[in-house]
């Protein structure tokens, strides 16, 4: 995937007054750089990719595909390319579920998938995730960058947290004589990194969430 390391997105996302789309740059913890997006839905998929510990590379609008389909020359720029630590490559197109009902849209997304899979890569058409999961990941994303929480506080929390205890109990125990909320950032950083896990799809993050040590 070194071929993509110095590549630029094929389209440069622009914010224009009155434009329906929501575009910008996402500061990725995985890449330690900016990744462009062109909609809130793309941003949601970026967040989940950045949160996924199996993802080691994220590239926006990574390539332009050109093929002759039914006698016509067609081109397509996928939204994302994800590289996994296992070496697997996944090309992702983000599209609202309502748009997939349009036969022309479905066809425009189908032929790139056939070529990508023939190349030995995975192909994903993504239309969203459970709202609770997305809100929890958005909250944890505030702790995604190294240094957002002092490293010594994170390591102390990692050494002292007990597998299977509830978040509120962990906060009280780690805080000692301080307010429990003061121990929270270190635990949130551990949840973002995947060293701690909890069920993020069942309910909003709360003191009742059960923490599990991982790794």
XYZ file of C-alpha atoms in Angstrom:
215
model
C 0.000 0.000 0.000
C 3.027 2.255 -0.185
C 1.726 3.382 -3.588
C -0.972 5.358 -1.745
C 1.196 6.878 1.001
C 1.982 10.081 -0.896
C -1.204 10.177 -2.960
C -3.713 13.035 -2.954
C -7.499 12.620 -3.096
C -8.868 12.699 -6.625
C -11.433 15.321 -5.639
C -10.672 18.071 -3.174
C -13.636 18.522 -0.829
C -14.838 22.117 -0.741
C -17.205 23.913 1.624
C -19.457 26.253 -0.308
C -22.109 28.457 1.246
C -25.515 26.923 0.641
C -24.062 23.569 -0.438
C -26.112 20.597 0.716
C -23.085 18.440 1.499
C -21.010 18.670 4.665
C -17.339 18.381 3.770
C -14.069 18.911 5.566
C -10.894 17.329 6.914
C -10.835 14.717 9.659
C -7.749 14.526 11.884
C -7.142 10.781 11.937
C -5.343 9.105 14.810
C -4.607 6.097 12.585
C -2.794 8.095 9.906
C -1.597 11.010 12.078
C -2.849 13.250 9.279
C -5.904 14.758 7.637
C -8.424 12.662 5.701
C -10.979 14.482 3.547
C -14.688 13.688 3.583
C -17.616 15.027 1.583
C -20.627 14.271 3.778
C -21.631 13.577 7.355
C -22.148 9.954 6.362
C -18.555 9.708 5.099
C -17.365 11.307 8.331
C -19.245 8.653 10.321
C -17.532 5.876 8.359
C -14.172 7.581 8.876
C -14.749 7.685 12.627
C -15.495 3.966 12.737
C -12.432 3.181 10.620
C -10.241 5.332 12.867
C -11.673 3.560 15.919
C -11.115 0.074 14.476
C -7.790 -1.292 15.797
C -7.513 -3.659 12.832
C -7.266 -0.684 10.415
C -3.737 0.624 9.887
C -4.266 2.823 6.811
C -7.054 5.141 5.624
C -7.051 6.832 2.211
C -9.812 9.076 0.868
C -10.728 9.006 -2.834
C -7.671 6.804 -3.397
C -7.952 5.975 -7.096
C -9.919 6.521 -10.289
C -11.321 3.482 -12.046
C -12.116 3.525 -15.768
C -13.853 0.677 -17.582
C -16.017 0.047 -20.613
C -19.416 -1.142 -19.362
C -22.168 -2.084 -21.824
C -20.323 -0.256 -24.588
C -19.867 2.949 -22.571
C -16.707 4.236 -20.907
C -17.411 4.789 -17.220
C -15.241 6.172 -14.452
C -15.540 5.972 -10.700
C -13.660 7.317 -7.663
C -14.328 5.261 -4.491
C -14.792 7.133 -1.232
C -12.303 5.272 0.969
C -9.614 2.630 0.926
C -8.840 0.882 4.210
C -5.728 -1.190 4.828
C -5.914 -3.771 7.611
C -3.022 -4.925 9.745
C -3.576 -8.387 8.250
C -2.784 -7.005 4.803
C -6.396 -7.092 3.632
C -7.501 -4.104 1.555
C -11.102 -2.893 1.642
C -12.533 -0.320 -0.751
C -15.560 1.503 0.657
C -18.304 3.476 -1.037
C -20.588 5.477 1.251
C -24.140 6.056 0.115
C -27.423 6.711 1.978
C -29.717 3.679 2.007
C -32.443 5.672 0.259
C -30.140 6.305 -2.723
C -29.414 2.604 -3.147
C -33.022 2.073 -4.216
C -32.281 4.018 -7.399
C -31.368 1.457 -10.122
C -28.864 3.844 -11.706
C -27.069 4.382 -8.407
C -27.062 0.657 -7.681
C -25.584 -0.058 -11.116
C -22.966 2.692 -10.727
C -21.794 1.068 -7.499
C -21.973 -2.522 -8.730
C -19.400 -2.563 -11.540
C -16.566 -1.087 -9.436
C -17.244 -3.811 -6.876
C -16.821 -6.553 -9.450
C -13.458 -5.153 -10.575
C -12.227 -4.593 -7.028
C -13.093 -8.122 -5.928
C -11.437 -9.560 -9.049
C -8.326 -7.674 -7.934
C -8.410 -9.601 -4.661
C -9.628 -6.719 -2.490
C -12.785 -6.463 -0.414
C -15.643 -4.161 -1.424
C -18.092 -2.496 0.932
C -21.116 -0.296 0.326
C -21.823 1.442 3.633
C -25.054 3.215 4.512
C -24.765 3.823 8.239
C -24.513 2.206 11.657
C -26.548 2.058 14.842
C -26.993 5.612 16.235
C -25.934 4.573 19.754
C -22.666 3.118 18.461
C -21.890 6.230 16.420
C -22.609 8.588 19.314
C -20.375 6.580 21.639
C -17.528 6.530 19.123
C -17.938 10.271 18.500
C -17.617 10.859 22.238
C -14.510 8.678 22.545
C -12.936 10.383 19.523
C -12.171 13.391 21.735
C -9.499 11.178 23.341
C -8.092 9.692 20.143
C -4.816 11.549 19.783
C -1.684 10.680 21.771
C -1.166 13.358 24.386
C -4.849 14.228 24.734
C -4.501 12.554 28.129
C -1.064 12.462 29.817
C 0.575 9.123 29.058
C 1.447 8.450 32.689
C -2.214 8.805 33.698
C -3.275 6.395 30.957
C -0.675 3.820 31.994
C -1.587 4.093 35.671
C -5.249 3.543 34.818
C -4.294 0.527 32.683
C -2.311 -1.006 35.511
C -5.089 -0.518 38.069
C -8.336 -1.117 36.179
C -9.985 -4.444 36.981
C -11.461 -6.642 34.278
C -15.245 -6.817 34.599
C -15.813 -3.791 36.814
C -18.290 -1.044 35.969
C -17.021 2.287 34.689
C -18.367 4.254 37.663
C -16.602 1.959 40.122
C -13.350 2.186 38.186
C -13.553 5.983 38.213
C -14.137 6.145 41.972
C -11.343 3.716 42.743
C -8.796 5.338 40.418
C -9.678 8.871 41.551
C -8.911 8.191 45.205
C -9.361 11.506 47.032
C -10.175 13.364 43.810
C -13.531 13.756 42.106
C -14.371 10.556 40.150
C -14.687 12.525 36.905
C -10.982 13.341 37.068
C -10.137 9.687 36.399
C -12.466 9.487 33.405
C -10.211 10.827 30.592
C -7.624 8.066 31.088
C -10.325 5.399 30.898
C -11.810 7.006 27.778
C -8.380 7.015 26.129
C -8.022 3.313 26.927
C -11.449 2.624 25.418
C -10.534 4.512 22.244
C -7.263 2.616 21.878
C -9.017 -0.737 22.347
C -6.971 -1.717 25.382
C -10.259 -1.533 27.263
C -13.529 -2.557 25.627
C -17.209 -2.344 26.472
C -20.456 -2.845 24.566
C -20.813 0.445 22.701
C -23.881 -0.606 20.716
C -26.210 -1.467 23.595
C -26.516 1.890 25.376
C -24.889 5.308 25.674
C -21.676 5.297 27.675
C -22.503 5.492 31.368
C -21.236 4.411 34.740
C -23.001 1.083 34.306
C -20.865 0.026 31.336
C -18.739 -3.045 32.107
C -15.049 -2.684 31.244
C -13.016 -5.542 29.782
C -9.255 -5.633 29.502
C -7.994 -6.446 26.033
C -4.384 -7.089 25.231
